[in-house]
Amino acid sequence: ITGTATLGRVAGFETLAKRAAGILTLDGAGVSTLDSATIHAGTLRIASGASLAAAVGASLVTDVRANATLDVLGAWGCGTQGDTWTIAGTVSGNGTKDQCGGDDTLTLTDGASITGSSILGGAQVAEDLVVVDNALALDVDNIAGYERLRKQGAGEAALIGGLGFDP
């Protein structure tokens, strides 16, 4: 999609891949379910009132590549197993971004930008993890509810803001 397109509720699919420049908007009533979503280019927008979550009893893998955007105005996330987010692009919007149950992982690579509402680590007590992969300066005021932090890859990472970890 190089222009603009709108989908209603997504059902019966395992994977969504947004590949070209342009905006794909998910704007259906009810909860759309997937196992994974990769935004390679352009913008995937979850409209206000729309929701995307993992299938019942599953996890959701989210991959936002460099120069791509996931714009959440509705709700994104919430698998009952360990959800995984890898962000090299932009996650924006004031909607709900929640990893919910399971041992969740949020990996931030060079170019990662999080604006709007916070990405929430979910409901796990001790194993939700933020991984900073490579060298970057990241404002972490939009990350909450994680218990562990790991730095991997070359270079020094600068975390700016008030990232707190749950005890």
Short mmCIF file of C-alpha atoms in Angstrom, two decimals:
data_model
loop_
_atom_site.label_atom_id
_atom_site.label_comp_id
_atom_site.label_asym_id
_atom_site.label_seq_id
_atom_site.Cartn_x
_atom_site.Cartn_y
_atom_site.Cartn_z
CA ILE A 1 0.00 0.00 0.00
CA THR A 2 1.68 3.17 -1.14
CA GLY A 3 -1.35 5.36 -0.53
CA THR A 4 -3.99 5.02 2.16
CA ALA A 5 -6.22 2.03 2.95
CA THR A 6 -8.54 1.01 5.77
CA LEU A 7 -9.33 -2.49 7.00
CA GLY A 8 -12.12 -3.56 9.31
CA ARG A 9 -11.58 -6.22 11.97
CA VAL A 10 -8.86 -8.74 11.06
CA ALA A 11 -9.82 -12.37 11.77
CA GLY A 12 -8.50 -15.74 10.65
CA PHE A 13 -4.95 -14.56 9.86
CA GLU A 14 -1.73 -15.31 11.72
CA THR A 15 0.53 -12.55 10.39
CA LEU A 16 0.23 -8.98 9.15
CA ALA A 17 3.12 -7.46 7.18
CA LYS A 18 2.96 -3.77 6.24
CA ARG A 19 5.56 -3.37 3.48
CA ALA A 20 5.23 -0.15 1.44
CA ALA A 21 5.09 3.56 2.14
CA GLY A 22 1.63 4.84 2.95
CA ILE A 23 -0.87 4.35 5.76
CA LEU A 24 -2.82 1.19 6.52
CA THR A 25 -5.51 1.82 9.15
CA LEU A 26 -7.17 -0.93 11.17
CA ASP A 27 -10.59 0.49 12.05
CA GLY A 28 -12.94 -2.39 12.82
CA ALA A 29 -15.20 -2.94 15.80
CA GLY A 30 -14.18 -5.74 18.14
CA VAL A 31 -10.74 -7.23 18.70
CA SER A 32 -8.57 -8.25 15.74
CA THR A 33 -6.24 -11.14 16.53
CA LEU A 34 -2.82 -12.07 15.12
CA ASP A 35 0.28 -14.00 16.13
CA SER A 36 2.65 -11.45 14.62
CA ALA A 37 2.81 -8.07 12.92
CA THR A 38 5.78 -6.56 11.13
CA ILE A 39 5.79 -2.97 9.93
CA HIS A 40 8.55 -2.84 7.30
CA ALA A 41 7.70 0.62 5.91
CA GLY A 42 5.07 3.33 6.12
CA THR A 43 2.51 3.47 8.93
CA LEU A 44 0.20 0.90 10.47
CA ARG A 45 -2.45 2.85 12.40
CA ILE A 46 -4.83 1.34 14.94
CA ALA A 47 -7.81 3.71 14.94
CA SER A 48 -9.49 4.95 18.09
CA GLY A 49 -11.95 2.25 19.16
CA ALA A 50 -10.09 -0.50 17.25
CA SER A 51 -8.01 -3.16 18.99
CA LEU A 52 -5.40 -5.73 18.01
CA ALA A 53 -4.35 -8.52 20.39
CA ALA A 54 -2.87 -12.00 20.40
CA ALA A 55 -5.15 -14.94 19.77
CA VAL A 56 -6.57 -16.53 22.92
CA GLY A 57 -3.82 -18.38 24.84
CA ALA A 58 -1.07 -17.06 22.55
CA SER A 59 1.56 -14.35 22.38
CA LEU A 60 1.91 -11.40 20.00
CA VAL A 61 5.19 -10.67 18.20
CA THR A 62 5.49 -7.02 17.10
CA ASP A 63 8.34 -5.80 14.90
CA VAL A 64 8.57 -2.11 13.93
CA ARG A 65 11.44 -1.73 11.49
CA ALA A 66 13.61 1.34 10.86
CA ASN A 67 11.73 4.15 9.09
CA ALA A 68 8.37 2.51 9.86
CA THR A 69 5.65 3.59 12.32
CA LEU A 70 3.08 1.84 14.49
CA ASP A 71 0.54 4.53 15.45
CA VAL A 72 -1.76 3.29 18.21
CA LEU A 73 -4.86 5.39 18.82
CA GLY A 74 -6.95 2.41 19.97
CA ALA A 75 -5.37 -0.63 21.68
CA TRP A 76 -2.42 -2.91 20.81
CA GLY A 77 -1.12 -6.01 22.55
CA CYS A 78 -2.20 -8.32 25.32
CA GLY A 79 -1.23 -11.90 24.79
CA THR A 80 -1.52 -14.27 27.73
CA GLN A 81 1.93 -15.67 26.94
CA GLY A 82 5.22 -13.77 26.57
CA ASP A 83 4.73 -10.97 24.05
CA THR A 84 7.74 -9.62 22.14
CA TRP A 85 8.24 -6.13 20.73
CA THR A 86 11.28 -5.17 18.64
CA ILE A 87 11.44 -1.47 17.82
CA ALA A 88 13.86 0.14 15.36
CA GLY A 89 11.30 2.66 14.08
CA THR A 90 8.59 4.72 15.77
CA VAL A 91 5.75 3.69 18.07
CA SER A 92 3.38 6.60 18.55
CA GLY A 93 -0.17 7.45 19.57
CA ASN A 94 -2.05 7.89 22.82
CA GLY A 95 -3.83 4.53 22.75
CA THR A 96 -3.16 1.49 24.97
CA LYS A 97 0.12 -0.36 24.30
CA ASP A 98 0.20 -3.27 26.73
CA GLN A 99 2.04 -6.59 26.79
CA CYS A 100 -0.27 -8.01 29.51
CA GLY A 101 0.42 -11.55 30.82
CA GLY A 102 3.48 -13.74 30.35
CA ASP A 103 7.20 -12.98 30.44
CA ASP A 104 7.33 -10.07 27.98
CA THR A 105 10.32 -8.59 26.14
CA LEU A 106 10.73 -5.11 24.67
CA THR A 107 13.87 -4.75 22.50
CA LEU A 108 14.97 -1.25 21.47
CA THR A 109 17.53 -0.88 18.70
CA ASP A 110 19.18 2.15 17.05
CA GLY A 111 16.49 4.48 15.76
CA ALA A 112 13.82 3.41 18.25
CA SER A 113 11.38 6.17 19.19
CA ILE A 114 8.40 5.88 21.53
CA THR A 115 5.97 8.80 21.79
CA GLY A 116 2.47 9.26 23.17
CA SER A 117 1.29 6.79 25.79
CA SER A 118 3.64 4.34 27.52
CA ILE A 119 4.35 0.78 26.44
CA LEU A 120 3.37 -1.28 29.48
CA GLY A 121 5.34 -4.36 30.50
CA GLY A 122 2.29 -6.31 31.48
CA ALA A 123 1.13 -8.18 34.52
CA GLN A 124 4.12 -10.44 35.16
CA VAL A 125 5.75 -10.08 38.56
CA ALA A 126 9.45 -10.72 37.88
CA GLU A 127 10.34 -11.43 34.25
CA ASP A 128 9.29 -8.55 31.97
CA LEU A 129 12.48 -7.38 30.24
CA VAL A 130 13.69 -4.27 28.38
CA VAL A 131 16.66 -4.99 26.07
CA VAL A 132 18.70 -2.06 24.78
CA ASP A 133 20.49 -3.41 21.72
CA ASN A 134 23.29 -1.23 20.39
CA ALA A 135 24.17 2.38 21.11
CA LEU A 136 21.37 4.90 21.39
CA ALA A 137 20.03 7.73 23.45
CA LEU A 138 16.45 6.92 24.38
CA ASP A 139 13.85 8.85 26.33
CA VAL A 140 12.41 6.09 28.50
CA ASP A 141 9.57 8.07 30.06
CA ASN A 142 7.20 6.09 27.79
CA ILE A 143 8.16 2.65 29.13
CA ALA A 144 6.59 1.26 32.33
CA GLY A 145 5.96 -1.96 34.21
CA TYR A 146 9.16 -3.87 33.45
CA GLU A 147 11.29 -5.62 36.04
CA ARG A 148 14.62 -6.12 34.26
CA LEU A 149 16.96 -4.19 31.94
CA ARG A 150 19.67 -5.69 29.71
CA LYS A 151 22.20 -3.88 27.50
CA GLN A 152 23.54 -5.87 24.57
CA GLY A 153 25.49 -5.02 21.43
CA ALA A 154 28.32 -2.58 20.93
CA GLY A 155 28.41 0.98 22.15
CA GLU A 156 27.06 2.90 25.08
CA ALA A 157 23.36 3.47 25.66
CA ALA A 158 22.06 6.58 27.36
CA LEU A 159 18.66 6.23 29.00
CA ILE A 160 17.01 9.62 29.48
CA GLY A 161 14.06 10.12 31.77
CA GLY A 162 12.47 8.27 34.64
CA LEU A 163 12.53 4.58 33.81
CA GLY A 164 11.56 2.74 36.96
CA PHE A 165 11.46 -0.99 37.40
CA ASP A 166 8.80 -2.80 39.37
CA PRO A 167 10.16 -4.57 42.45
#
